[in-house]
Short mmCIF file of C-alpha atoms in Angstrom, two decimals:
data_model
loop_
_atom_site.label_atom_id
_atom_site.label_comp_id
_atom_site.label_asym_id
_atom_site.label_seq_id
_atom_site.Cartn_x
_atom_site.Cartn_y
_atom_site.Cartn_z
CA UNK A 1 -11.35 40.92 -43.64
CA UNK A 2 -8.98 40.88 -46.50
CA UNK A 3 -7.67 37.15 -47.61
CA UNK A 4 -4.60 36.38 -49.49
CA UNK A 5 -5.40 33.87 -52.13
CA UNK A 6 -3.90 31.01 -50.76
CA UNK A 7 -6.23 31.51 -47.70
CA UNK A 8 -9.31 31.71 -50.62
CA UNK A 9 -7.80 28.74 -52.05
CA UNK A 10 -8.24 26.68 -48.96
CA UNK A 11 -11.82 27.91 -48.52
CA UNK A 12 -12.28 26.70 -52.12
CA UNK A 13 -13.19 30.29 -53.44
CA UNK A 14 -10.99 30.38 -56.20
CA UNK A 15 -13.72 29.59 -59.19
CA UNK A 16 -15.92 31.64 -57.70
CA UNK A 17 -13.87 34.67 -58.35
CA UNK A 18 -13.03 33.80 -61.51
CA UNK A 19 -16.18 32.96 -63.09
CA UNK A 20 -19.39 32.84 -61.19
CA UNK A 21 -19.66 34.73 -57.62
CA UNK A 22 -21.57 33.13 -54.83
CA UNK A 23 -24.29 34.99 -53.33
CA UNK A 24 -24.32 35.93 -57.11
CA UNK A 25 -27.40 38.61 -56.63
CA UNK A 26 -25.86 40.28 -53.60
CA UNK A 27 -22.43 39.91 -55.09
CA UNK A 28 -23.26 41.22 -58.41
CA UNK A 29 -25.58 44.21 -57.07
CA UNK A 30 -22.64 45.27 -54.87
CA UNK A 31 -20.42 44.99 -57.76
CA UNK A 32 -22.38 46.97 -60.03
CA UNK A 33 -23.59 49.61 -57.58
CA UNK A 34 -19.79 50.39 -56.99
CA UNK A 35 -18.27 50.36 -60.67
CA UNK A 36 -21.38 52.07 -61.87
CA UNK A 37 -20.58 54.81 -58.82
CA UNK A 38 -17.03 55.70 -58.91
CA UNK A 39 -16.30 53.89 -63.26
CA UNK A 40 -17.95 55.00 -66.29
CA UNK A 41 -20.69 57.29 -64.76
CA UNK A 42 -18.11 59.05 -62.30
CA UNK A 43 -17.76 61.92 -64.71
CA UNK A 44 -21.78 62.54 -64.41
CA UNK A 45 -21.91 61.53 -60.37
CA UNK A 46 -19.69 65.10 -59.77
CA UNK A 47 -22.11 66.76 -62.50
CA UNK A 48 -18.89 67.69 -64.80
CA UNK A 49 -18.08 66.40 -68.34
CA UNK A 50 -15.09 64.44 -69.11
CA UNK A 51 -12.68 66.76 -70.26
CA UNK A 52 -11.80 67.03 -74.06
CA UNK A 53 -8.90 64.86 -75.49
CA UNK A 54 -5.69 67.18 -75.57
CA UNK A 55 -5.17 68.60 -78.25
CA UNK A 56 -3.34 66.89 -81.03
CA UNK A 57 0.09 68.19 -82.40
CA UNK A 58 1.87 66.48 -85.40
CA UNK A 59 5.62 65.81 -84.29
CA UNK A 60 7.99 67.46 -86.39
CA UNK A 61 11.65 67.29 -86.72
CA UNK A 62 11.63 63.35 -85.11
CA UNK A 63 11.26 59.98 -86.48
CA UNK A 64 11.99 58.63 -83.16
CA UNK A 65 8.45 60.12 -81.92
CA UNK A 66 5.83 57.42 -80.35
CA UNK A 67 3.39 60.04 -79.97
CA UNK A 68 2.66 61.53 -83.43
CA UNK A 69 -0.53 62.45 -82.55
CA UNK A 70 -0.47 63.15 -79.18
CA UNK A 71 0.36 66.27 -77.18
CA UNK A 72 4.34 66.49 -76.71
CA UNK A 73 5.26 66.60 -72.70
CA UNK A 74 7.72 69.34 -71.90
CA UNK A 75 9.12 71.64 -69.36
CA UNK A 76 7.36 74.57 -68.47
CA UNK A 77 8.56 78.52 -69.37
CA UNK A 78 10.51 78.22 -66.23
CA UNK A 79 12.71 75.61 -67.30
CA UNK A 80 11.06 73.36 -64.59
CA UNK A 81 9.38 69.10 -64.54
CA UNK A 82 7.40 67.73 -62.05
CA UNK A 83 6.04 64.33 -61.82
CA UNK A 84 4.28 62.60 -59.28
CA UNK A 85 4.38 58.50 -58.70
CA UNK A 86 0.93 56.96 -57.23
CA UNK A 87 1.88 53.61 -56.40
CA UNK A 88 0.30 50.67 -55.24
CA UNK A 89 -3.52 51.67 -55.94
CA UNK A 90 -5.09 48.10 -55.35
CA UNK A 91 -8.38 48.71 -57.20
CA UNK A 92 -11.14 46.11 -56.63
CA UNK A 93 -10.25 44.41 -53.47
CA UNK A 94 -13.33 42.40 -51.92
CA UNK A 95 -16.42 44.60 -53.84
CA UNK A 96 -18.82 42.23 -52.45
CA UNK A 97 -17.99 43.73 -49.14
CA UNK A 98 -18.48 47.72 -47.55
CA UNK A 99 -14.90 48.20 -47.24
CA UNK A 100 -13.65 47.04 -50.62
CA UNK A 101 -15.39 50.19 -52.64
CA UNK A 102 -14.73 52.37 -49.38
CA UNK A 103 -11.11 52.06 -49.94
CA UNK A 104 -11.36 52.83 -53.28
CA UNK A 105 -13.40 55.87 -52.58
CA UNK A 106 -10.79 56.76 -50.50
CA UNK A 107 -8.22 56.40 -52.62
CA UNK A 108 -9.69 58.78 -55.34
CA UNK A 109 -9.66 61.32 -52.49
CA UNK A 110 -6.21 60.71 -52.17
CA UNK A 111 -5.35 60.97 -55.74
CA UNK A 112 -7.49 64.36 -56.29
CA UNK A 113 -5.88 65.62 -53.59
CA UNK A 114 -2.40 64.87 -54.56
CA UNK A 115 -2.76 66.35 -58.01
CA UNK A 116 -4.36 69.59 -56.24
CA UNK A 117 -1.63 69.73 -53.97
CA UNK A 118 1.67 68.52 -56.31
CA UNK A 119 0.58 70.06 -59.35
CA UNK A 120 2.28 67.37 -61.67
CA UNK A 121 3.33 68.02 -65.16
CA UNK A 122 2.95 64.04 -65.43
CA UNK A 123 1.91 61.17 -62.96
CA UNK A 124 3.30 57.81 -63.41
CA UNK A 125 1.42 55.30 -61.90
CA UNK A 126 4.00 52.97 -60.53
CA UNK A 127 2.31 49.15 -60.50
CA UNK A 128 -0.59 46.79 -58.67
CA UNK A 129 -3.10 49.46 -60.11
CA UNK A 130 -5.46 46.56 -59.79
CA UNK A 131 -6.02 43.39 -57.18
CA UNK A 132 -6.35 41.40 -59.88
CA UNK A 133 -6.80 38.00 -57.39
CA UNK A 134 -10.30 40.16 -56.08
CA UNK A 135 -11.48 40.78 -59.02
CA UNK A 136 -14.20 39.54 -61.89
CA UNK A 137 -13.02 38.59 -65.33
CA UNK A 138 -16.30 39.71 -66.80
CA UNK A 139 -15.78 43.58 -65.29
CA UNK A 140 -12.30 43.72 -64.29
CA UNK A 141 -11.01 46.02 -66.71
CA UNK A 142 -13.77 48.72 -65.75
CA UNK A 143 -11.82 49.37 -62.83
CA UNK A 144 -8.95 51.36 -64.78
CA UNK A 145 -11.99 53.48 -66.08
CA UNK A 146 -12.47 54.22 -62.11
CA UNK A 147 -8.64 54.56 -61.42
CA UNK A 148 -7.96 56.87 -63.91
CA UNK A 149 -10.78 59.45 -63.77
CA UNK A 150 -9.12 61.86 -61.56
CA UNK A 151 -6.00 62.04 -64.24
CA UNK A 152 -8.55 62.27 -66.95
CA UNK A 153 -10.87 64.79 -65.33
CA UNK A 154 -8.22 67.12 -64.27
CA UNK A 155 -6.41 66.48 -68.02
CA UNK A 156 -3.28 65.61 -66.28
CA UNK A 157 -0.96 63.39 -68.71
CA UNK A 158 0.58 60.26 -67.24
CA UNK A 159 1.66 56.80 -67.86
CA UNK A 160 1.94 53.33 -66.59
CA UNK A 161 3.86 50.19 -65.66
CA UNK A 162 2.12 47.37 -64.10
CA UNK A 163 2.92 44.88 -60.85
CA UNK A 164 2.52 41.38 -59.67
CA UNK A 165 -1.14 42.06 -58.86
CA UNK A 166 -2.34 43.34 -62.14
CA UNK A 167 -1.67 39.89 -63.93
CA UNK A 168 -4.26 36.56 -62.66
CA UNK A 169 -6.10 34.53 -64.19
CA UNK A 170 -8.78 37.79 -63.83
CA UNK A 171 -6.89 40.06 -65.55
CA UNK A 172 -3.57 41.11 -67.16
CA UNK A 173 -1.19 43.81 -68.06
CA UNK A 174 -1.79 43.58 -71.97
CA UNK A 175 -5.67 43.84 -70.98
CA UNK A 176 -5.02 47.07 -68.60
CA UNK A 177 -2.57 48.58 -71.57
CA UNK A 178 -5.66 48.35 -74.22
CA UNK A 179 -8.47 49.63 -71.60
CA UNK A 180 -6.40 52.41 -70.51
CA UNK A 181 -5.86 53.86 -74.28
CA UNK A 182 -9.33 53.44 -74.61
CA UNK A 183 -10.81 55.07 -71.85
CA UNK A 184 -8.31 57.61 -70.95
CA UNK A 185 -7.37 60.28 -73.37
CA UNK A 186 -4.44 61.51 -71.13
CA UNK A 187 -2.48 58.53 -71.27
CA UNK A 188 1.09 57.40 -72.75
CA UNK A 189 1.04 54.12 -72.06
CA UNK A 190 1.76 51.68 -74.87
CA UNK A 191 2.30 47.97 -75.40
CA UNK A 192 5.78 47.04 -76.30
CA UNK A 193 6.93 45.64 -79.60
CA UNK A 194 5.75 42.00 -80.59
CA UNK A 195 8.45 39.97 -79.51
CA UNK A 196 9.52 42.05 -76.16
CA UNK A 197 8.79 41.13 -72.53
CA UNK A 198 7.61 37.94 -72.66
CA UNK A 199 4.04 36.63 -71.93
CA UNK A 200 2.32 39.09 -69.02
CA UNK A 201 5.07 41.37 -69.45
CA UNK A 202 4.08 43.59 -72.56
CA UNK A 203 4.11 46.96 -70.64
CA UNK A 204 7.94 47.98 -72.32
CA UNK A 205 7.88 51.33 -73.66
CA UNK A 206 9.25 55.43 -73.36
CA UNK A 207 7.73 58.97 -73.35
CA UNK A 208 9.75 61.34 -74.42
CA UNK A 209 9.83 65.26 -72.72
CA UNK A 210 10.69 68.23 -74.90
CA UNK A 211 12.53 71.31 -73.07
CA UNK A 212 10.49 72.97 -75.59
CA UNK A 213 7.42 72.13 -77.12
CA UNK A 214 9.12 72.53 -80.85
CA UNK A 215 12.37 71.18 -80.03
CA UNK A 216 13.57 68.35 -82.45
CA UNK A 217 14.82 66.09 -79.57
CA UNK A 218 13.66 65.24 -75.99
CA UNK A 219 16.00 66.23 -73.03
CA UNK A 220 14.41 63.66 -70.81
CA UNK A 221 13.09 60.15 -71.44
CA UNK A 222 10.90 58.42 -69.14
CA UNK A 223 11.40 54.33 -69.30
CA UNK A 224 8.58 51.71 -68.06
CA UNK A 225 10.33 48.38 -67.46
CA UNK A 226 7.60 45.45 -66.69
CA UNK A 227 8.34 43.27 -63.89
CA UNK A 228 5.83 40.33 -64.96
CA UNK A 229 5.04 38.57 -62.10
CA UNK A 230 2.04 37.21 -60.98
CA UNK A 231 -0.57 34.28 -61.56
CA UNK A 232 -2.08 32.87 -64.49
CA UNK A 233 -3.83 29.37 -65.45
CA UNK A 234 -1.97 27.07 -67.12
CA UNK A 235 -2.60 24.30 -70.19
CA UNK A 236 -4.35 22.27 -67.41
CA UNK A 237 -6.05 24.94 -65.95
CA UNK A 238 -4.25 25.09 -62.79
CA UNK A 239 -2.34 28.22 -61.14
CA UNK A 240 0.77 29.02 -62.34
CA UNK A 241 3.86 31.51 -61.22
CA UNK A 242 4.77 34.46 -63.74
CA UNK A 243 8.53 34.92 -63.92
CA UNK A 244 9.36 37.74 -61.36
CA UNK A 245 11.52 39.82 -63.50
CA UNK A 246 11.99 42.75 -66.78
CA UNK A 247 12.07 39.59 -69.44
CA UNK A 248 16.39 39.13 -70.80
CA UNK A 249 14.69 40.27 -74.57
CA UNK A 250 13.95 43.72 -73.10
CA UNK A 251 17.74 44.14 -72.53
CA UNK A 252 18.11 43.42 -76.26
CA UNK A 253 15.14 46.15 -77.17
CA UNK A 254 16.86 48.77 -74.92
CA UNK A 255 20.48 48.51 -76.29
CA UNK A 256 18.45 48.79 -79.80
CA UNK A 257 15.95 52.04 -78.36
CA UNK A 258 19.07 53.97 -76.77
CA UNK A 259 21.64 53.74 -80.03
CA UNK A 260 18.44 54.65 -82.02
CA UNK A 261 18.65 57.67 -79.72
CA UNK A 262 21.76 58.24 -79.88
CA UNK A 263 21.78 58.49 -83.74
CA UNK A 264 18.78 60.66 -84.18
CA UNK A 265 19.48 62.97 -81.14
CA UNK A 266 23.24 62.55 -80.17
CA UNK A 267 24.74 61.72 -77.30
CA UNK A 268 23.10 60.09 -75.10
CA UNK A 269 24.78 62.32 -71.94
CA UNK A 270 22.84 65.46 -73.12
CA UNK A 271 19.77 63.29 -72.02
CA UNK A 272 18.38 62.49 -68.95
CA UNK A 273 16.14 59.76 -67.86
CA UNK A 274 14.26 58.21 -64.93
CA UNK A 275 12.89 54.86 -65.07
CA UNK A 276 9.61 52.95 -63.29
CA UNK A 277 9.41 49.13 -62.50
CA UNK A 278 6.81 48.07 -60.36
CA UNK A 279 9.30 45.09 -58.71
CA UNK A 280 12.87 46.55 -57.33
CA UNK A 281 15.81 45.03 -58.71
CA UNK A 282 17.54 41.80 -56.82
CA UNK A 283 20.37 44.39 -56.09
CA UNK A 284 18.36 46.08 -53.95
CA UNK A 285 18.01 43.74 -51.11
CA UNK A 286 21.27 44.02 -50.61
CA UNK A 287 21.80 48.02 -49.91
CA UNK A 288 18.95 47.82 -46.88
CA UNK A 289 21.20 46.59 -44.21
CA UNK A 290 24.03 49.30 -45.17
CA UNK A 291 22.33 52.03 -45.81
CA UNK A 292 22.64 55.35 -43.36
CA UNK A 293 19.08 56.39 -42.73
CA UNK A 294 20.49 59.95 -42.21
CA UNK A 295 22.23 60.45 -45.80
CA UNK A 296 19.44 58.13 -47.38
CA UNK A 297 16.23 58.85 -45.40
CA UNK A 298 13.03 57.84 -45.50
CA UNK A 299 10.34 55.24 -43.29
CA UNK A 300 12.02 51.50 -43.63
CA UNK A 301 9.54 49.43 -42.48
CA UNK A 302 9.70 45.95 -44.37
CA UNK A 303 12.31 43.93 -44.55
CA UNK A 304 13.29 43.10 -47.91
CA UNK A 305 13.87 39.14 -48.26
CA UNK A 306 11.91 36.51 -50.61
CA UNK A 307 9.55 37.69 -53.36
CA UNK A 308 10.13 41.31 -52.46
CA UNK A 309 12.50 41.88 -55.19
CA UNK A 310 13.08 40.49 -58.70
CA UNK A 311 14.26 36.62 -58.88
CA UNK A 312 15.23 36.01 -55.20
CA UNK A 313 16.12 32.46 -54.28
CA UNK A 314 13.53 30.92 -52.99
CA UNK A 315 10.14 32.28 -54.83
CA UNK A 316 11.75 31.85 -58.70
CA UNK A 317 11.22 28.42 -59.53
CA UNK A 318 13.77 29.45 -62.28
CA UNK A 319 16.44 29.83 -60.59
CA UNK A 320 18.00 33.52 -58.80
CA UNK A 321 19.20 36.53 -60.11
CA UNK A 322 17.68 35.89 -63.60
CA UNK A 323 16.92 40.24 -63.49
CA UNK A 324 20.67 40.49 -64.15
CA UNK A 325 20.84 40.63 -67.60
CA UNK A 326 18.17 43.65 -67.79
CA UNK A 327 20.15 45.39 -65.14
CA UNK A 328 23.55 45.28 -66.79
CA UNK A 329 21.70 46.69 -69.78
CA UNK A 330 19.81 49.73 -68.04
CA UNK A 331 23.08 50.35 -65.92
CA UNK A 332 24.98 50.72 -68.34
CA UNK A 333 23.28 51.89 -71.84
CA UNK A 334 20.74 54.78 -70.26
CA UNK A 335 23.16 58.09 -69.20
CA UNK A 336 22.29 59.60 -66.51
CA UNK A 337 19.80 57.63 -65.06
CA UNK A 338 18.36 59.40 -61.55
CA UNK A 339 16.60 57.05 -59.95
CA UNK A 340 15.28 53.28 -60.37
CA UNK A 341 11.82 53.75 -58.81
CA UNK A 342 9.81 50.89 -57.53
CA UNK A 343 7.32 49.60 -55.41
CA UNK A 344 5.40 46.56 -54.47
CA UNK A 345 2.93 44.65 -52.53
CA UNK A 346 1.98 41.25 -50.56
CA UNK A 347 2.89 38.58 -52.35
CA UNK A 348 1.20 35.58 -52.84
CA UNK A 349 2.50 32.20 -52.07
CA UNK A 350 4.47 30.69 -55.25
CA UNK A 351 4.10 26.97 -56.57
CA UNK A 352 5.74 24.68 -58.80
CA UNK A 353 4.05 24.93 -62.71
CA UNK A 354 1.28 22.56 -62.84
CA UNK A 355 1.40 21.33 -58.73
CA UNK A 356 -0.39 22.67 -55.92
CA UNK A 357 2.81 22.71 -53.92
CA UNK A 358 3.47 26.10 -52.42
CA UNK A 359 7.15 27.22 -52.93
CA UNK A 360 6.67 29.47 -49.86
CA UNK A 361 4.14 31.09 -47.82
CA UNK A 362 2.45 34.49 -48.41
CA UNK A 363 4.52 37.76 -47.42
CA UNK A 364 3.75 41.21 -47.19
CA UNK A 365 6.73 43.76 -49.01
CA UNK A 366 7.89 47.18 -49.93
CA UNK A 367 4.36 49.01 -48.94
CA UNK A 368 6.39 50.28 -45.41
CA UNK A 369 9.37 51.31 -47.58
CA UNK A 370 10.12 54.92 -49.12
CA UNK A 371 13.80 55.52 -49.21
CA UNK A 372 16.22 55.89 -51.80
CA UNK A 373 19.69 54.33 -52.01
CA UNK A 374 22.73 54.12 -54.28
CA UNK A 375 24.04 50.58 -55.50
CA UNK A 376 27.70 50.96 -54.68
CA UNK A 377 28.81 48.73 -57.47
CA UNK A 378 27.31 50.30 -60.16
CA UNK A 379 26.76 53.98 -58.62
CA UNK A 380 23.02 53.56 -59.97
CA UNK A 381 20.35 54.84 -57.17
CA UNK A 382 17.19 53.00 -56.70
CA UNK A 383 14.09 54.80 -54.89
CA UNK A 384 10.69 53.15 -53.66
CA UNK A 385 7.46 55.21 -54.03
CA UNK A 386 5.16 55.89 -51.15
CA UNK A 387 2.04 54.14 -51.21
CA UNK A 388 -0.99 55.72 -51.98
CA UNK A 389 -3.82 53.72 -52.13
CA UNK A 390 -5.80 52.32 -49.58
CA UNK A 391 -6.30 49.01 -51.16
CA UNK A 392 -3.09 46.84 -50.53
CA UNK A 393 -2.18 46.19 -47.05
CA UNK A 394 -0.70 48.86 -44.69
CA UNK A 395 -0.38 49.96 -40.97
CA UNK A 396 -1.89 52.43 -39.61
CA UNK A 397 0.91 55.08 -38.78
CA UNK A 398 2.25 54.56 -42.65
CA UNK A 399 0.12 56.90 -44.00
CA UNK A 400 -0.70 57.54 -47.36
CA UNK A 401 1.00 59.75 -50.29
CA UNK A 402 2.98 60.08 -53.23
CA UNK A 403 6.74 60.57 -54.22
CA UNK A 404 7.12 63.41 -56.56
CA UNK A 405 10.58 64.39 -58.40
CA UNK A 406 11.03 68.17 -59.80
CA UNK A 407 13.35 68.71 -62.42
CA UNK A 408 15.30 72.18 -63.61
CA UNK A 409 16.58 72.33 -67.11
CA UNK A 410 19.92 74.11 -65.73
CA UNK A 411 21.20 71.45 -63.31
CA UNK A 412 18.92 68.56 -65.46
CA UNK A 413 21.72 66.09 -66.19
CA UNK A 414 23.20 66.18 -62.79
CA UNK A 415 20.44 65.90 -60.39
CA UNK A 416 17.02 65.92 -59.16
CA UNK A 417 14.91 66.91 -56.44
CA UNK A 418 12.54 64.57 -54.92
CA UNK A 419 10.41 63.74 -51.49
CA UNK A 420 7.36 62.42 -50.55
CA UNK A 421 3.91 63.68 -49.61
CA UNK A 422 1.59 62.94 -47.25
CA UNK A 423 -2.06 62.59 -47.35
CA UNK A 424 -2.25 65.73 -44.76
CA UNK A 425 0.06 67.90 -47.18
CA UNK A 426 3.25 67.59 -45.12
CA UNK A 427 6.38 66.97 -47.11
CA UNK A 428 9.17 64.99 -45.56
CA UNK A 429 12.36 63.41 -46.88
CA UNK A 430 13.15 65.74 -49.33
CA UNK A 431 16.94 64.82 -50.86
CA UNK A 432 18.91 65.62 -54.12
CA UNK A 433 19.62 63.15 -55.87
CA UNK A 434 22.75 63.93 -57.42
CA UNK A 435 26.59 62.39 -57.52
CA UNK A 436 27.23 63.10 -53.84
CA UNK A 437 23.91 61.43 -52.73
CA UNK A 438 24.52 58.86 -50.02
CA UNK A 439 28.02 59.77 -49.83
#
């Protein structure tokens, strides 16, 4: 049976997943036995090499390129963009048990299957790739070799932003960021500048996608906002909170990145964007009881309250609303945004820095959510993904599945397409996201 870690704290099994496991033989052979199935040696398990780094082409034409040396991401012949969102993959939980590795067996199935099925010109993978709070410091970080073989293996380009799960005293988002660009030749995720979203919070960055390979400027760019969030140990070496939202000096960095843009490229409406934070916004508590399931559809199963959104009252020992000054940035400074897209997962019970004294009580968020709404005070939507994993908790009737948006080149700037996918190939709540959406 799955514990939170408060519940591991009172059984005084806290050290022992940080450091040395008990039962260490039967621990560690479990351990071992699973990473070495589904991690490094996956590739030789299906009898199949790891498929050849893609191919490298120098950027030409713009300064403004991250990827120099990377394959550019553009639209197809057909002036169409798909991209997929797994969410919520929850790597790692309980390996010293049967189910731990069976979920994330099961979760690979999922994932192969999705990119069979969706055919994604890029994946984002949308937070908590990684239960950090299960996890080993010595081996943690093998995990993202497991989690990101089927995007490897089927050469399938993608990026990520990281969740509330992915940072403990096991593991962090800056230690995901540097396995991932070593292991997986397919990704685009970088670390953001020195200086930019604060400790546990350096996964700030862009991808840009060409209409055309050769273009000199990107028609879409694709932002990855990091929540924070989280556990770590402190000076003292007890457990202390992350802040819970996009760090104020990334609002700084994104008014800097879009008039960068602007200069090299030009206005910033012939551009469009869609942006990924694994936390939703504090704003978007507050469009759940409003919101008409028939123009906004999709399952709405959790109610959102404290610690399911950024720097709500009661689990941000900082005070509330601290996400704000992020929010008025992106609102405001990216052009036509589509979608906010988020997700999130249990969350663990919060304490003062350097006491033992729980701020509240552990929670489970967002997992049973999948709709998409529109802010009415800003006219910004916000979407959650679909889970996918099997790690992270669920129900039973949720299901499993991704959200995928396609994009056209001729309507590009005024709206998208997106739904979600189920595990059994059914699509359901397919909408437009466009200017009349939720109207």
């Amino acid at each position: 049976m799955w514990r939170s870690k408060a519940e591991r704290l009172e059984l005084g099994d806290y050290q022992s997943l940080s450091h040395t496991p008990r039962r260490q033989s039967t621990t560690m052979k479990v351990i071992v036995s699973a990473l070495g199935l589904f991690g490094l040696s996956y590739y030789a398990l299906l009898g199949s090499a790891a498929p050849a780094v893609l191919s490298d082409r120098q950027a030409t034409g713009d300064a403004l390129n991250p990827y120099p040396n990377k394959r550019r991401i553009h639209f197809k012949d057909d002036g169409s963009f798909r991209l997929t969102v797994f969410s919520d993959l929850h790597f790692g939980e309980n390996p010293w048990d049967d189910w731990g590795p069976e979920q994330d067996r099961k979760s690979l199935i999922v994932m192969n299957n999705m990119l069979d099925l969706e055919q994604p010109d890029f994946v984002a993978i949308n937070g908590d790739l990684i239960t950090g709070e299960n996890t080993f410091k010595e081996n943690s970080t093998l995990l993202v070799d497991q989690l990101t073989s089927p995007l490897t293996q089927k050469n399938v380009p993608f990026a990520s932003a990281y969740g509330n799960h992915d940072n403990s005293p096991n593991i962090t988002h800056l230690q995901e960021i540097e396995r991932e660009q070593l292991v997986a030749p397919t990704s685009y995720t970088r670390r953001a500048p020195k200086g930019v979203g604060g400790p546990g919070g350096e996964g700030n960055y862009w991808v840009p996608v060409y209409a055309k390979e050769t273009d000199p400027a990107p028609s879409l760019i694709l932002w990855f906002f990091d929540s924070r969030s989280g556990w770590k140990l402190d000076s003292n070496k007890q457990l202390a909170n992350i802040p819970d939202w996009v760090d104020d000096t990334v609002a700084k960095w994104l008014t800097e990145e879009t008039a960068a843009m602007s200069e090299a490229w030009g206005p910033p409406e012939n551009r469009a964007a869609l942006a990924f934070v694994h936390v939703p916004f504090h704003v978007m508590e507050s469009l759940q009881p409003s919101r008409d399931p028939v123009k906004e559809p999709g399952m709405d199963e959790d109610k959102l309250g404290v610690g399911s959104t950024q720097s709500t009252v009661d689990t941000s020992a900082w005070g509330s609303d601290r996400d704000k000054p992020f929010w008025t940035a992106l609102t405001s400074t990216v052009k036509n945004l589509h979608a906010v897209v988020s997700g999130h997962g249990t969350l663990q019970p919060l304490h003062a820095s350097g006491t033992s004294t729980p701020l509240t009580h552990s929670v489970d968020l967002d997992h049973g959510n999948e709709w998409c709404s529109r802010d009415p005070t800003t006219k910004q939507v916000l979407c959650f993904n679909k889970h996918t994993g099997y790690g992270g908790y669920s129900k039973p009737d949720w299901g499993h599945g991704v959200r995928t948006f396609d994009f056209n080149l001729a309507t590009l700037t005024t709206s998208v397409q997106t739904w979600v996918t189920m595990e059994n190939g059914s699509r359901i709540d397919e909408v437009t996201l466009d200017s009349a959406y939720g109207a």
